[in-house]
Coordinates of C-alpha atoms and ligand atoms in Angstrom, one line a residue:
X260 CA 6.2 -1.5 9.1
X261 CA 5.8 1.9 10.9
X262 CA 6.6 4.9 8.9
X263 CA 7.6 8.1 10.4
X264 CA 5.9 11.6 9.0
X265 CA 5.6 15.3 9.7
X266 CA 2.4 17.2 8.9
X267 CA 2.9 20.3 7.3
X268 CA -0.6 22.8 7.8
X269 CA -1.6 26.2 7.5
X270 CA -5.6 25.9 9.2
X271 CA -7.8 24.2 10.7
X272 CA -6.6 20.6 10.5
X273 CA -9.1 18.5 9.6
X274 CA -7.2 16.1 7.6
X275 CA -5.1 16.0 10.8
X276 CA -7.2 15.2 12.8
X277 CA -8.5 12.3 10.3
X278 CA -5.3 10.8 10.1
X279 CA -4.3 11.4 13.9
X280 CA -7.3 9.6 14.8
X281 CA -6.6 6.5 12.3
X282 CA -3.3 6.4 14.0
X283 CA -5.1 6.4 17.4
X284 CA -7.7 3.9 16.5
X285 CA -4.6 1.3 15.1
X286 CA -5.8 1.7 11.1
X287 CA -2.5 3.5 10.3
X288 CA 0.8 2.2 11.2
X289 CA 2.8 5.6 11.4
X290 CA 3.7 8.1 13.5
X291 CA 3.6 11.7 13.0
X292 CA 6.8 12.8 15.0
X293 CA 5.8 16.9 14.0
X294 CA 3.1 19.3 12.7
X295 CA 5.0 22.2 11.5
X296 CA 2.3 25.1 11.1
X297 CA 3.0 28.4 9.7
X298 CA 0.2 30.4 10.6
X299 CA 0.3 31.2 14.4
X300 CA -3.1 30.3 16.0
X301 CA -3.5 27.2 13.4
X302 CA -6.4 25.2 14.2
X303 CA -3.9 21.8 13.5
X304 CA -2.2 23.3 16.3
X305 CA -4.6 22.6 19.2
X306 CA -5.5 19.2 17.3
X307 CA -2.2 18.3 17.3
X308 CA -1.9 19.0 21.2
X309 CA -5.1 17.4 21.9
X310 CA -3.5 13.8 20.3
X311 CA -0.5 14.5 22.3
X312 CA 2.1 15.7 19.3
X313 CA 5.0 18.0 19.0
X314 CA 3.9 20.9 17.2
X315 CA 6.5 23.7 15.9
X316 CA 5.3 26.9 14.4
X317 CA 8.1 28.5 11.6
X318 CA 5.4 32.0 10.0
X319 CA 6.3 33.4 6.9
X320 CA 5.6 36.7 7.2
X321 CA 7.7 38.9 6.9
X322 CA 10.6 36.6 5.8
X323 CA 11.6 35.5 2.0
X324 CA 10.5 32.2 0.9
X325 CA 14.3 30.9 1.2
X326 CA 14.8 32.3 4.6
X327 CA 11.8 30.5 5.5
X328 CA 12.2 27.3 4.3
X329 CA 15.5 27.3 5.5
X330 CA 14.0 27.0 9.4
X331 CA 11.5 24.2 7.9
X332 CA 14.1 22.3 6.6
X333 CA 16.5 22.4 9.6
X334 CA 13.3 22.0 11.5
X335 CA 12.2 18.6 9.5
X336 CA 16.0 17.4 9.5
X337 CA 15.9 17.1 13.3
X338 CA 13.7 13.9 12.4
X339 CA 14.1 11.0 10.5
X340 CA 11.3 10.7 8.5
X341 CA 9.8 8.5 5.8
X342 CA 7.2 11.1 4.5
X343 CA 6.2 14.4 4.9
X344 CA 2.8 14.6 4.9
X345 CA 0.8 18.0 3.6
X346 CA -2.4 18.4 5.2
X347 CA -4.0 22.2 4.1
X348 CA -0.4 23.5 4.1
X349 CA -1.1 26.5 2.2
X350 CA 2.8 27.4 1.0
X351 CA 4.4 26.0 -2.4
X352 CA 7.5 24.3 -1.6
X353 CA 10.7 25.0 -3.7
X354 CA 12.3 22.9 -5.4
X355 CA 15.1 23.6 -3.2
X356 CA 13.0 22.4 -0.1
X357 CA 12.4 19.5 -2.3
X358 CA 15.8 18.2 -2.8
X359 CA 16.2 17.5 0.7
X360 CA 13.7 15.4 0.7
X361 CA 14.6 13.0 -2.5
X362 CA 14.1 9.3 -2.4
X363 CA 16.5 7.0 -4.5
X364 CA 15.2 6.7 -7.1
X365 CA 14.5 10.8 -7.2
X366 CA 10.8 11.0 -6.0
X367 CA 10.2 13.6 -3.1
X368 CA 8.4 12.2 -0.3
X369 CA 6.2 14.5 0.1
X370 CA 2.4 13.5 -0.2
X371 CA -0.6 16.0 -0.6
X372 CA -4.0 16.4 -0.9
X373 CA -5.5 18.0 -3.5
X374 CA -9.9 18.7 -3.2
X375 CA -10.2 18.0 -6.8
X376 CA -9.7 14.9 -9.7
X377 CA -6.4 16.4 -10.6
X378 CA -5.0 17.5 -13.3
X379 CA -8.9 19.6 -13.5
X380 CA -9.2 22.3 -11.1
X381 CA -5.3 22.8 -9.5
X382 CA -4.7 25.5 -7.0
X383 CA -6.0 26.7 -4.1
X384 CA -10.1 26.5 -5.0
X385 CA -10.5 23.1 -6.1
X386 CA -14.2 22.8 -4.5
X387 CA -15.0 25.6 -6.1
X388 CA -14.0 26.2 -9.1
X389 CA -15.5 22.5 -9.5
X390 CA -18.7 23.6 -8.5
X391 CA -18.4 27.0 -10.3
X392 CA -17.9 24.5 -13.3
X393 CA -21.0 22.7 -12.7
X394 CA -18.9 18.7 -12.7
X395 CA -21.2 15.8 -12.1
X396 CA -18.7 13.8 -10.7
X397 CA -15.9 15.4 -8.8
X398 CA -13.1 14.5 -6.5
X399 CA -10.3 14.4 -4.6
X400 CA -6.5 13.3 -5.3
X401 CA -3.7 12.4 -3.0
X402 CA -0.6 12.6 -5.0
X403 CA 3.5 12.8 -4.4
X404 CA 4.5 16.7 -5.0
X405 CA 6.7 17.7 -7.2
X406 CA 7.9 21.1 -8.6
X407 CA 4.9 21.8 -10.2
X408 CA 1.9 23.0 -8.2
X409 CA -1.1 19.9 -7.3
X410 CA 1.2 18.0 -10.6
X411 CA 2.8 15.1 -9.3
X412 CA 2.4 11.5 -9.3
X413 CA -1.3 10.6 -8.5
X414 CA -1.5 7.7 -5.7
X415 CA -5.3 7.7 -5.2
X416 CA -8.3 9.1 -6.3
X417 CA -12.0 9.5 -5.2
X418 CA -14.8 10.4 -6.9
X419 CA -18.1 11.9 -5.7
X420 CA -21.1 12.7 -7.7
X421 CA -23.0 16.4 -7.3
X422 CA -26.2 16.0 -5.9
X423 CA -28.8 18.6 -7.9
X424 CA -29.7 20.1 -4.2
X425 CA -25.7 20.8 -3.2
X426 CA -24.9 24.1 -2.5
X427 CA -21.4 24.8 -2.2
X428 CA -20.9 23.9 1.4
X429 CA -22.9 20.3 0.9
X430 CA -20.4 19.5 -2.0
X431 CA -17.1 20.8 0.0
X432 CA -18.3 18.9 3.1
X433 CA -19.1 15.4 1.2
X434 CA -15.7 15.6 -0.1
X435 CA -14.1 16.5 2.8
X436 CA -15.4 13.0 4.1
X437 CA -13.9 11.6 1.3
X438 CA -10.6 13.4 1.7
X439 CA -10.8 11.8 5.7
X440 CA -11.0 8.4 4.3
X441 CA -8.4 8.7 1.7
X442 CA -5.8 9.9 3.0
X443 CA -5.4 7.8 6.2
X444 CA -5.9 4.7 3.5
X445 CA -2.9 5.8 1.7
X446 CA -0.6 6.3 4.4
X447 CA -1.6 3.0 5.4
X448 CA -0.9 1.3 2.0
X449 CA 2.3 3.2 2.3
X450 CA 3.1 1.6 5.5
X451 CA 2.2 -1.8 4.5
X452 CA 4.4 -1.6 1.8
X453 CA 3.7 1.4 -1.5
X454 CA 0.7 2.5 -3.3
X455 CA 2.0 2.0 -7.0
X456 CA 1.2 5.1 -9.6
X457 CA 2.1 5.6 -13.7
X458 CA 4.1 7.5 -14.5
X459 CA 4.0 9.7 -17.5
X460 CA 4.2 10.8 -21.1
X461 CA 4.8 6.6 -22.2
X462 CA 2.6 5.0 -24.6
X463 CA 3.4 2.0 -22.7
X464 CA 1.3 1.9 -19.0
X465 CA 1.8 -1.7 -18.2
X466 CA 6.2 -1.0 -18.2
X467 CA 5.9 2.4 -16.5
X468 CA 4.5 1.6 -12.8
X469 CA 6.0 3.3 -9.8
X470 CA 5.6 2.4 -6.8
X471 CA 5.5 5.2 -3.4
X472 CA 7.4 3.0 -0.5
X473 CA 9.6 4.0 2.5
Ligands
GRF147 C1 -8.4 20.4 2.3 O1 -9.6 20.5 1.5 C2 -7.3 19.8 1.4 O2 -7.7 19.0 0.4 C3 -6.7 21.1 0.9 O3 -6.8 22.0 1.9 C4 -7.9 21.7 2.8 C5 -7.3 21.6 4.2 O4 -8.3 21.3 5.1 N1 -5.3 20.9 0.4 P1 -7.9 20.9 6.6 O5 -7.0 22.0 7.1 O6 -7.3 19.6 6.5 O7 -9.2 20.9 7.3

């Protein structure tokens, strides 16, 4: 089954573009109906134009956070969608945004990617504050958001080791790759049905599996 999604991105797209091209090349049975932008001049924005897709730019500043994501959310409601899909979107959504956005069960669907093995290394400098660290093995995360910031339930992980020649932009761009890979592969397991996660704080993993689905 198809699923619909919006991409939500604040620069240069490249996970976009990864998963705009798996779309393209018949790997991922979705469709992105939007990318919603909201930084005028977005590099996602002339990808998204060169794969032939609505783009819609909503910019913060100067407005509150409610007063923007009030235009996001009337913006996102003209569609029906399955997922919305973050992709370098560089804005914590409210709960309130969230709501809108609830499944039945009360998941948000609303996926992200996060550049590190979450729950090490949350915020905005995943690469390097896992560098700075000095990991062996790091990683990225797709996971469903939830109120907290890069928190919710994981629904893959990657790993990648640190080579003892990577500078800082060798280690970013190996897991960038990664990050290319991954996510199209989830939004195709989501399509084809859910990618399961655990939830948490049970003693009991085997009773406590979720599953991310349309
Ligand atoms: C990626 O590293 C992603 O994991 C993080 O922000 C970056 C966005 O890059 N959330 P791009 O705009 O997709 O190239």
């Amino acid at each position: 089954m198809s699923i619909n999604i919006a991409v939500l991105a604040s620069g240069r797209g490249s996970n976009l573009e990864a998963i705009l091209a798996a779309i393209a090349e018949g790997k991922v049975d979705a469709k992105v109906k939007l990318v919603l932008v909201n930084v005028p001049g977005a590099g996602a924005l002339d990808i998204a134009t060169k794969y032939g897709v609505a783009t819609t730019v909503i910019p913060n500043a100067g407005m509150t956070r409610k007063e923007h994501e009030e235009k996001v959310i009337a913006e996102l409601k003209k569609h029906e969608l399955d997922f919305i899909v973050l992709a370098g979107y560089m804005r914590v959504l409210s709960a309130d945004l969230l709501s809108h956005f609830k499944d039945s069960r009360g998941f948000f669907k609303v996926i992200n990617i996060h550049p590190s093995l979450l729950p090490a290394f949350p915020g905005i400098r995943g690469y390097e504050e896992a560098f700075e660290y000095g990991v062996k093995i790091a990683g990225v995360t797709v996971h469903l958001v939830d109120e907290k910031v890069d928190h919710g339930p994981i629904l893959a992980q990657a790993t990648f080791e640190r080579l003892p020649d990577d500078t800082l932009e060798s280690f970013k761009a190996r897991g960038l790759k990664i990050e290319h890979e991954i996510y199209p592969q989830v939004l195709q397991s989501i399509a084809k049905g859910g990618v399961s996660f655990f939830q948490r704080h049970t003693a009991d993993a085997t009773a406590d599996r979720e599953t991310a689905r349309r």
